[in-house]
Short mmCIF file of C-alpha atoms in Angstrom, two decimals:
data_model
loop_
_atom_site.label_atom_id
_atom_site.label_comp_id
_atom_site.label_asym_id
_atom_site.label_seq_id
_atom_site.Cartn_x
_atom_site.Cartn_y
_atom_site.Cartn_z
CA MET A 1 0.01 0.01 -0.31
CA LYS A 2 1.32 3.20 -1.11
CA LYS A 3 1.39 6.03 1.56
CA ASP A 4 -0.55 9.77 1.56
CA ILE A 5 1.65 12.97 0.54
CA GLN A 6 2.68 13.90 4.27
CA ASN A 7 5.37 16.78 4.25
CA MET A 8 7.87 18.60 2.07
CA ALA A 9 9.93 15.21 1.15
CA ASP A 10 6.69 13.76 -0.35
CA VAL A 11 5.81 17.19 -2.13
CA ARG A 12 9.19 17.54 -3.90
CA LEU A 13 9.02 13.68 -4.73
CA LEU A 14 5.73 14.54 -6.66
CA VAL A 15 7.05 17.57 -8.42
CA ASP A 16 10.32 15.83 -9.35
CA SER A 17 8.83 12.78 -10.33
CA PHE A 18 6.23 14.91 -12.52
CA TYR A 19 8.68 17.23 -14.25
CA ASP A 20 11.24 14.50 -15.03
CA ARG A 21 8.07 12.81 -16.98
CA ALA A 22 6.83 16.34 -18.67
CA ARG A 23 10.35 17.13 -19.80
CA LYS A 24 10.79 13.90 -21.77
CA ASP A 25 7.40 14.51 -23.27
CA ALA A 26 6.73 15.01 -26.86
CA LEU A 27 4.07 17.65 -26.56
CA LEU A 28 5.27 19.26 -23.17
CA GLY A 29 8.63 19.06 -23.24
CA PRO A 30 9.15 21.61 -25.73
CA VAL A 31 7.01 24.33 -24.14
CA PHE A 32 8.44 23.70 -20.86
CA GLU A 33 12.16 24.10 -22.16
CA ALA A 34 11.31 27.31 -24.11
CA ALA A 35 9.72 28.69 -21.22
CA ILE A 36 12.23 27.82 -18.52
CA GLY A 37 15.49 27.21 -20.32
CA ASP A 38 18.13 26.75 -17.80
CA ARG A 39 16.19 27.97 -14.82
CA TRP A 40 14.95 24.94 -13.63
CA ASP A 41 16.15 25.11 -10.40
CA ARG A 42 14.48 28.08 -9.82
CA HIS A 43 11.14 26.78 -11.29
CA LEU A 44 11.31 23.45 -8.94
CA ASP A 45 11.89 25.83 -5.97
CA ILE A 46 8.60 27.66 -7.05
CA MET A 47 6.54 24.33 -7.58
CA TYR A 48 7.51 22.98 -4.66
CA ARG A 49 6.45 25.99 -2.81
CA PHE A 50 3.10 26.25 -4.67
CA TRP A 51 2.35 22.76 -3.85
CA GLN A 52 3.56 23.03 0.13
CA THR A 53 0.67 25.70 0.06
CA ILE A 54 -1.70 24.09 -1.55
CA LEU A 55 -1.50 20.71 0.11
CA LEU A 56 0.44 21.06 3.24
CA GLU A 57 -1.33 24.31 4.24
CA GLU A 58 2.18 26.05 4.89
CA HIS A 59 1.90 29.20 3.23
CA THR A 60 5.28 29.85 1.64
CA TYR A 61 3.99 30.40 -1.80
CA THR A 62 2.96 33.80 -3.13
CA GLY A 63 2.49 34.63 -6.82
CA ASN A 64 0.10 34.80 -9.73
CA PRO A 65 0.55 31.29 -11.87
CA PHE A 66 -1.96 32.10 -14.41
CA SER A 67 0.28 35.47 -15.41
CA LYS A 68 3.37 33.07 -16.02
CA HIS A 69 1.20 30.96 -18.47
CA ALA A 70 -0.95 33.18 -20.31
CA PRO A 71 1.87 34.07 -22.81
CA LEU A 72 2.59 30.66 -23.74
CA PRO A 73 1.34 28.75 -26.65
CA LEU A 74 -0.88 26.49 -24.72
CA GLU A 75 -3.85 24.76 -26.14
CA LYS A 76 -6.23 21.96 -24.64
CA PRO A 77 -3.98 19.05 -25.72
CA HIS A 78 -1.69 20.77 -23.50
CA PHE A 79 -3.93 20.99 -20.41
CA GLU A 80 -5.04 17.40 -21.20
CA ARG A 81 -1.29 15.68 -21.15
CA TRP A 82 -0.49 18.19 -18.18
CA LEU A 83 -3.13 16.64 -16.08
CA SER A 84 -2.90 12.80 -17.52
CA LEU A 85 0.98 13.00 -16.55
CA PHE A 86 0.28 14.59 -13.44
CA ASN A 87 -2.65 12.06 -12.31
CA GLN A 88 -0.15 9.03 -13.51
CA THR A 89 2.62 10.43 -11.66
CA THR A 90 0.37 10.89 -8.20
CA ASP A 91 -0.91 7.37 -8.74
CA GLU A 92 2.41 5.73 -8.96
CA LEU A 93 3.77 7.40 -5.93
CA PHE A 94 0.65 7.99 -3.31
CA GLU A 95 -2.81 7.19 -2.26
CA GLY A 96 -4.93 8.87 0.20
CA PRO A 97 -6.93 12.22 0.81
CA LEU A 98 -3.78 14.61 0.11
CA ALA A 99 -3.00 12.45 -3.23
CA ASP A 100 -6.89 13.02 -4.25
CA GLU A 101 -6.52 16.81 -3.52
CA ALA A 102 -3.72 17.36 -5.57
CA LYS A 103 -5.28 15.70 -8.33
CA ASN A 104 -8.61 17.57 -7.86
CA ARG A 105 -6.55 20.87 -7.59
CA ALA A 106 -4.59 20.19 -10.87
CA PHE A 107 -7.87 19.45 -12.66
CA LYS A 108 -9.53 22.79 -11.51
CA MET A 109 -6.16 24.49 -11.88
CA GLY A 110 -6.07 23.38 -15.69
CA HIS A 111 -9.78 24.00 -16.20
CA ILE A 112 -9.72 27.70 -14.97
CA PHE A 113 -6.36 28.25 -17.06
CA GLN A 114 -7.99 27.09 -20.00
CA VAL A 115 -11.15 28.96 -19.74
CA LYS A 116 -9.05 31.98 -18.96
CA LEU A 117 -6.82 31.71 -22.04
CA ASP A 118 -10.04 31.29 -24.39
CA TYR A 119 -11.39 34.40 -22.89
CA PHE A 120 -8.45 36.69 -23.50
CA ARG A 121 -7.57 35.17 -26.89
CA GLN A 122 -11.30 35.56 -28.05
CA SER A 123 -11.57 38.89 -26.76
CA GLY A 124 -8.49 40.32 -27.67
CA LYS A 125 -7.98 41.68 -24.28
CA GLN A 126 -4.74 41.04 -22.28
CA PRO A 127 -4.85 39.47 -18.98
CA LEU A 128 -3.52 41.57 -15.85
CA VAL A 129 -0.12 40.45 -14.91
#
């Protein structure tokens, strides 16, 4: 039986495992590489703090994740693949209420980002960043 996400070491394992997989993905890898380049250490640190805040309720992240994603060439297939890889990674490593919460939050975040991106693209308006 797998354990649930319990601490920062678990958050790091989830984030590192997911990004290892996503960086190798034919659809997502090029987008991540173009956006992040050689700043992976910084990006991973932000992602650790983001998920630490959401899952462990240790408020270490401040920021606006949508503003970082708004200029990227993201479409529905990107979000679908991102969620699929995130869920696969989570399910392979963990099970329990926080693992379920991670998947639920990822789904909601992806959905909200898609809706907002579609709105800004269709309206011609620019997101506040």
